[in-house]
Structure formats: C-alpha cells, structure tokens
Amino acid sequence: MLSGGGRVSLGLADLALAGPSIVWTPAGERGAVIFEAGAEGAALAVPELALGPAMPGGAIFTEVRDAIARPILGAKITLLDARKMVQTVETIEAELRENGPGMQEVVRHHLALLLIAIWRRVNPPMEKPKPSPRATVRSFLHLVELHMREQWSLADYAGVLGVTPDRLNTAVRRATGRTPMELIHARMMMEAEMLLDGSSLQIAQVAEALGFRDAAYFSRFFKRLAGVSPRDRRAGLASRHVREETSYAAWP
C-alpha cells in the first residue's frame, strides 16, 4: 500500500492497515483484505509454481524462504520503498500483458527482486528457530531442481541451507534412505533419460544441457549409473520401437 487505509483478516488476526505498508499472505491462507476508498497501491497474486523458480539462490535463500513462509500483515515501510515495490509489480503486469520474447524470464527476475525487497524490509524475529530436518530435506530437494545443472557440491547445498554437510547428509538419509548425492544423481539421470528418449539433441548437447563440460565424462557418468552408454540407450530405444511396430501383437 502506498497510502490510505483498510483492514486485513487472516485466521484469528483482524488488523487495521495504513500505508505505506506491506501485506503478504502465503499460499493456502484464508482471509480477506479490504481497502478504504482512495487507498493506493498494487496487488499481485503469485502461483506457488512460480515462486520456486523465482526464489533467489545463494546465501540468502533460506532467509528469503523463511520470510515469505509466514504472513506479513501491514508491516510499515517507507514511502520510497513502497513506490519501488509498486513499480516492480507494474513492470510484471506490463510484461504479462505484452507477452513479448523472454517474458517469463523477465517476470521471474522481477519477482525475485520483489521477494528480496520484502525480505529486506520486514523485521526478522529476534530468535530465528533452526529449520527442522523435514524442512531441510524439502528445501534441499527444491534446490536440487534449481541447481543440479550447475554441478553444486554437497557443501554448496549445505551452505545455502545454513546447515553443515554432515547434518544435511543425516537429515536426507533418515528421510529418504539415500544420500544427498544419490538423490542428485538420480534426478540428473531422470533428466538425461528424458532428453535422450524424447529429444533430437546430440549426446554432447544433452551433456551441455545438464552442466557437463565434457561429453565423455557425461557418458561415463551415465554408463556407471544406467549400465549402458547414452548411445546404447538410444540404440536400444530405437530397436524397441522397431520390434513393437513389426510385432504380431500390433496387427489388426
């Protein structure tokens, strides 16, 4: 909100609003925001599926995630900060309306800027609780989706999550029965098999898409986990298609 007033009700909370301020409600929360006549500002509804790719990486990931995981009901900000946020929302709106080339990337980056702005301007709790093992595992799996192609090490993931590599390893093993690197490799293999089976990309291009600088190293990685080379997998898939098309079971 830039100016004016209103009320926000969320669960048991029922609070007066006065601009300039922020109202943020996580997905799944039920409530209402009522603005008085003449109130000015901007509103944005963000699908949960869009939040993941827009989350900033690096050392602030955990803090931004924690900031937007809880309601923010009328936190006071400066008028200058409110105007900057409104401008960001208006830029997102314009991009969605124009739907030009690269629209999704532009929206994703501006949404990341908005999330960081909210995190910066909302006072964190005095004593931040340590994330539970279950939350750590969920966040780890989310980071794998975002960064598996960047070939992050276990220490990289642990650093962003604010835990030690040993603690991350223990939490993931207890929750899944597998090590973090086993899960990363399994997800990478799933992506590799999808690209090999469902695209016309050359094997070197598949390797590059998955973050491997050397196609030979990708082939060794794939064969170690799948038991066959990427080339042999494609050859086997092609032969299976031939057998299915010429099978008596396919005859009318």
Short mmCIF file of C-alpha atoms in Angstrom, two decimals:
data_model
loop_
_atom_site.label_atom_id
_atom_site.label_comp_id
_atom_site.label_asym_id
_atom_site.label_seq_id
_atom_site.Cartn_x
_atom_site.Cartn_y
_atom_site.Cartn_z
CA MET A 1 0.00 0.00 0.00
CA LEU A 2 1.21 3.48 -0.87
CA SER A 3 -1.43 5.41 1.03
CA GLY A 4 -4.87 5.14 2.55
CA GLY A 5 -6.19 2.52 4.91
CA GLY A 6 -8.13 -0.69 5.23
CA ARG A 7 -8.33 -3.93 7.21
CA VAL A 8 -6.85 -7.40 6.86
CA SER A 9 -8.30 -10.53 8.43
CA LEU A 10 -6.38 -13.79 8.41
CA GLY A 11 -7.21 -16.64 10.74
CA LEU A 12 -7.73 -15.09 14.17
CA ALA A 13 -5.97 -11.86 13.20
CA ASP A 14 -8.03 -8.78 12.33
CA LEU A 15 -5.86 -5.68 11.90
CA ALA A 16 -6.15 -2.14 10.60
CA LEU A 17 -3.97 -1.20 7.63
CA ALA A 18 -2.36 2.13 6.86
CA GLY A 19 0.02 2.89 4.03
CA PRO A 20 2.83 2.78 3.27
CA SER A 21 2.94 -0.89 4.28
CA ILE A 22 3.20 -4.49 3.03
CA VAL A 23 0.62 -7.25 3.18
CA TRP A 24 1.85 -10.73 2.22
CA THR A 25 -0.14 -13.94 2.67
CA PRO A 26 1.41 -17.34 1.83
CA ALA A 27 -0.46 -19.83 -0.34
CA GLY A 28 -3.19 -21.72 1.50
CA GLU A 29 -4.01 -18.93 3.96
CA ARG A 30 -7.68 -17.92 4.05
CA GLY A 31 -8.74 -14.36 4.78
CA ALA A 32 -9.62 -11.02 3.26
CA VAL A 33 -8.11 -7.60 2.65
CA ILE A 34 -10.50 -4.65 2.46
CA PHE A 35 -9.25 -1.26 1.27
CA GLU A 36 -10.90 2.05 2.08
CA ALA A 37 -11.97 4.36 -0.74
CA GLY A 38 -8.99 6.27 -2.09
CA ALA A 39 -6.36 3.74 -0.97
CA GLU A 40 -3.47 3.45 -3.43
CA GLY A 41 -1.02 0.64 -4.13
CA ALA A 42 -0.61 -2.52 -6.14
CA ALA A 43 -1.55 -6.18 -5.71
CA LEU A 44 -0.05 -9.33 -7.16
CA ALA A 45 -1.19 -12.97 -6.91
CA VAL A 46 1.69 -15.40 -7.43
CA PRO A 47 1.04 -19.09 -8.21
CA GLU A 48 3.01 -21.42 -5.96
CA LEU A 49 4.65 -23.00 -9.02
CA ALA A 50 6.07 -19.59 -9.97
CA LEU A 51 7.57 -18.95 -6.53
CA GLY A 52 10.12 -21.78 -6.73
CA PRO A 53 11.96 -20.63 -9.87
CA ALA A 54 11.85 -17.02 -8.65
CA MET A 55 13.47 -17.74 -5.29
CA PRO A 56 16.94 -16.17 -5.09
CA GLY A 57 19.79 -18.61 -4.65
CA GLY A 58 22.96 -18.25 -2.68
CA ALA A 59 23.35 -17.46 0.99
CA ILE A 60 20.04 -15.57 1.30
CA PHE A 61 17.83 -18.40 0.01
CA THR A 62 16.92 -19.68 3.47
CA GLU A 63 16.22 -16.23 4.90
CA VAL A 64 14.00 -15.18 1.98
CA ARG A 65 12.17 -18.52 2.10
CA ASP A 66 11.53 -18.11 5.83
CA ALA A 67 10.36 -14.51 5.36
CA ILE A 68 7.67 -15.41 2.80
CA ALA A 69 6.60 -18.59 4.58
CA ARG A 70 4.66 -16.58 7.18
CA PRO A 71 2.03 -13.85 6.85
CA ILE A 72 3.12 -10.22 6.85
CA LEU A 73 0.16 -8.11 7.92
CA GLY A 74 0.69 -4.41 7.40
CA ALA A 75 4.41 -4.12 8.11
CA LYS A 76 5.35 -0.44 7.90
CA ILE A 77 7.84 0.64 5.21
CA THR A 78 8.99 3.97 3.81
CA LEU A 79 7.04 5.63 1.03
CA LEU A 80 10.11 5.37 -1.23
CA ASP A 81 10.32 1.60 -0.68
CA ALA A 82 6.59 1.24 -1.28
CA ARG A 83 6.88 3.12 -4.58
CA LYS A 84 9.73 0.86 -5.69
CA MET A 85 7.67 -2.24 -4.94
CA VAL A 86 4.64 -0.87 -6.76
CA GLN A 87 6.85 -0.11 -9.76
CA THR A 88 8.12 -3.70 -9.74
CA VAL A 89 4.56 -5.06 -9.66
CA GLU A 90 3.56 -2.74 -12.51
CA THR A 91 6.56 -3.94 -14.56
CA ILE A 92 5.48 -7.56 -14.03
CA GLU A 93 1.92 -6.65 -15.06
CA ALA A 94 3.16 -4.93 -18.22
CA GLU A 95 5.33 -7.91 -19.19
CA LEU A 96 2.45 -10.35 -18.70
CA ARG A 97 0.16 -8.16 -20.77
CA GLU A 98 2.62 -7.65 -23.64
CA ASN A 99 3.81 -11.29 -23.64
CA GLY A 100 6.94 -10.43 -25.60
CA PRO A 101 10.02 -12.62 -26.20
CA GLY A 102 11.65 -13.68 -22.95
CA MET A 103 8.60 -12.61 -20.93
CA GLN A 104 8.84 -15.49 -18.44
CA GLU A 105 12.49 -14.76 -17.65
CA VAL A 106 11.80 -11.04 -17.15
CA VAL A 107 8.87 -11.81 -14.84
CA ARG A 108 10.91 -14.36 -12.89
CA HIS A 109 13.75 -11.89 -12.28
CA HIS A 110 11.44 -9.06 -11.24
CA LEU A 111 9.57 -11.39 -8.91
CA ALA A 112 12.91 -12.37 -7.35
CA LEU A 113 13.66 -8.65 -6.81
CA LEU A 114 10.27 -8.20 -5.16
CA LEU A 115 10.82 -11.16 -2.81
CA ILE A 116 14.22 -9.80 -1.81
CA ALA A 117 12.72 -6.36 -1.21
CA ILE A 118 10.07 -7.86 1.07
CA TRP A 119 12.71 -9.84 2.97
CA ARG A 120 14.92 -6.77 3.41
CA ARG A 121 12.18 -4.57 4.80
CA VAL A 122 10.41 -6.96 7.13
CA ASN A 123 12.00 -7.24 10.57
CA PRO A 124 13.03 -10.85 11.20
CA PRO A 125 12.18 -12.48 14.54
CA MET A 126 14.71 -11.84 17.27
CA GLU A 127 15.47 -15.51 17.62
CA LYS A 128 15.27 -17.49 14.39
CA PRO A 129 14.48 -21.17 15.04
CA LYS A 130 16.63 -23.76 13.36
CA PRO A 131 14.86 -25.47 10.46
CA SER A 132 13.51 -28.92 11.22
CA PRO A 133 15.11 -31.90 9.46
CA ARG A 134 11.96 -32.32 7.36
CA ALA A 135 12.08 -28.67 6.26
CA THR A 136 15.79 -29.03 5.49
CA VAL A 137 15.09 -32.03 3.23
CA ARG A 138 12.23 -30.23 1.44
CA SER A 139 14.44 -27.21 0.84
CA PHE A 140 17.29 -29.42 -0.34
CA LEU A 141 15.07 -31.14 -2.92
CA HIS A 142 13.85 -27.73 -4.09
CA LEU A 143 17.44 -26.53 -4.51
CA VAL A 144 18.32 -29.67 -6.46
CA GLU A 145 15.62 -28.78 -9.01
CA LEU A 146 17.07 -25.28 -9.34
CA HIS A 147 20.80 -26.01 -9.33
CA MET A 148 21.51 -29.61 -10.34
CA ARG A 149 22.77 -28.42 -13.74
CA GLU A 150 25.32 -26.21 -12.00
CA GLN A 151 27.02 -29.27 -10.50
CA TRP A 152 26.83 -27.98 -6.93
CA SER A 153 28.77 -29.85 -4.27
CA LEU A 154 27.21 -31.08 -1.03
CA ALA A 155 28.93 -28.19 0.75
CA ASP A 156 27.27 -25.72 -1.64
CA TYR A 157 23.79 -27.04 -0.79
CA ALA A 158 24.56 -27.16 2.94
CA GLY A 159 25.88 -23.58 2.90
CA VAL A 160 22.71 -22.20 1.30
CA LEU A 161 20.53 -24.16 3.73
CA GLY A 162 22.53 -22.95 6.73
CA VAL A 163 23.50 -26.41 7.97
CA THR A 164 26.69 -28.46 7.99
CA PRO A 165 27.24 -31.08 5.26
CA ASP A 166 27.07 -33.80 7.94
CA ARG A 167 23.73 -32.53 9.22
CA LEU A 168 22.33 -32.33 5.68
CA ASN A 169 23.56 -35.84 4.92
CA THR A 170 21.98 -37.22 8.11
CA ALA A 171 18.63 -35.48 7.53
CA VAL A 172 18.37 -36.66 3.91
CA ARG A 173 19.41 -40.24 4.71
CA ARG A 174 16.87 -40.53 7.53
CA ALA A 175 14.05 -39.10 5.38
CA THR A 176 14.77 -40.95 2.13
CA GLY A 177 17.18 -43.78 2.85
CA ARG A 178 19.58 -42.33 0.29
CA THR A 179 22.48 -39.88 0.43
CA PRO A 180 22.11 -36.35 -0.96
CA MET A 181 24.47 -37.12 -3.85
CA GLU A 182 22.49 -40.26 -4.71
CA LEU A 183 19.33 -38.15 -4.97
CA ILE A 184 21.11 -35.53 -7.08
CA HIS A 185 22.47 -38.18 -9.43
CA ALA A 186 19.09 -39.93 -9.66
CA ARG A 187 17.37 -36.66 -10.59
CA MET A 188 20.07 -35.90 -13.13
CA MET A 189 19.68 -39.38 -14.64
CA MET A 190 15.94 -38.86 -14.93
CA GLU A 191 16.54 -35.62 -16.82
CA ALA A 192 19.20 -37.26 -19.01
CA GLU A 193 16.90 -40.15 -19.93
CA MET A 194 14.09 -37.73 -20.81
CA LEU A 195 16.40 -35.78 -23.13
CA LEU A 196 17.87 -38.90 -24.72
CA ASP A 197 14.50 -40.56 -25.26
CA GLY A 198 12.36 -37.56 -26.10
CA SER A 199 14.55 -35.11 -27.99
CA SER A 200 16.75 -35.00 -31.07
CA LEU A 201 19.64 -33.38 -29.20
CA GLN A 202 23.08 -34.80 -29.84
CA ILE A 203 24.66 -36.55 -26.87
CA ALA A 204 27.14 -33.68 -26.50
CA GLN A 205 24.20 -31.26 -26.39
CA VAL A 206 22.47 -33.35 -23.73
CA ALA A 207 25.68 -33.29 -21.70
CA GLU A 208 25.90 -29.50 -22.02
CA ALA A 209 22.24 -29.06 -21.05
CA LEU A 210 22.93 -30.97 -17.84
CA GLY A 211 26.01 -28.93 -16.95
CA PHE A 212 28.70 -31.38 -18.08
CA ARG A 213 31.54 -29.58 -19.82
CA ASP A 214 32.90 -32.85 -21.23
CA ALA A 215 30.58 -35.19 -23.19
CA ALA A 216 32.92 -38.12 -22.49
CA TYR A 217 32.61 -37.54 -18.74
CA PHE A 218 28.82 -37.43 -19.10
CA SER A 219 28.88 -40.73 -20.98
CA ARG A 220 30.96 -42.35 -18.22
CA PHE A 221 28.63 -40.92 -15.56
CA PHE A 222 25.56 -42.21 -17.40
CA LYS A 223 27.01 -45.69 -18.01
CA ARG A 224 28.09 -46.03 -14.38
CA LEU A 225 24.53 -45.43 -13.18
CA ALA A 226 22.48 -46.90 -16.03
CA GLY A 227 24.72 -49.79 -17.05
CA VAL A 228 24.65 -48.68 -20.70
CA SER A 229 26.12 -45.70 -22.53
CA PRO A 230 23.86 -42.87 -23.76
CA ARG A 231 24.46 -44.06 -27.34
CA ASP A 232 23.49 -47.64 -26.49
CA ARG A 233 20.36 -46.45 -24.69
CA ARG A 234 19.22 -44.60 -27.79
CA ALA A 235 20.05 -47.57 -29.98
CA GLY A 236 18.07 -49.84 -27.65
CA LEU A 237 15.11 -47.47 -27.69
CA ALA A 238 15.14 -47.38 -31.50
CA SER A 239 15.23 -51.18 -31.72
CA ARG A 240 12.34 -51.46 -29.25
CA HIS A 241 10.27 -49.19 -31.46
CA VAL A 242 11.03 -51.35 -34.48
CA ARG A 243 10.09 -54.54 -32.62
CA GLU A 244 6.82 -53.01 -31.41
CA GLU A 245 5.86 -51.83 -34.91
CA THR A 246 6.59 -55.23 -36.52
CA SER A 247 5.16 -57.34 -33.71
CA TYR A 248 2.24 -59.65 -34.45
CA ALA A 249 0.50 -58.05 -31.47
CA ALA A 250 0.36 -54.79 -33.40
CA TRP A 251 -1.51 -56.41 -36.33
CA PRO A 252 -5.24 -55.74 -36.64
#
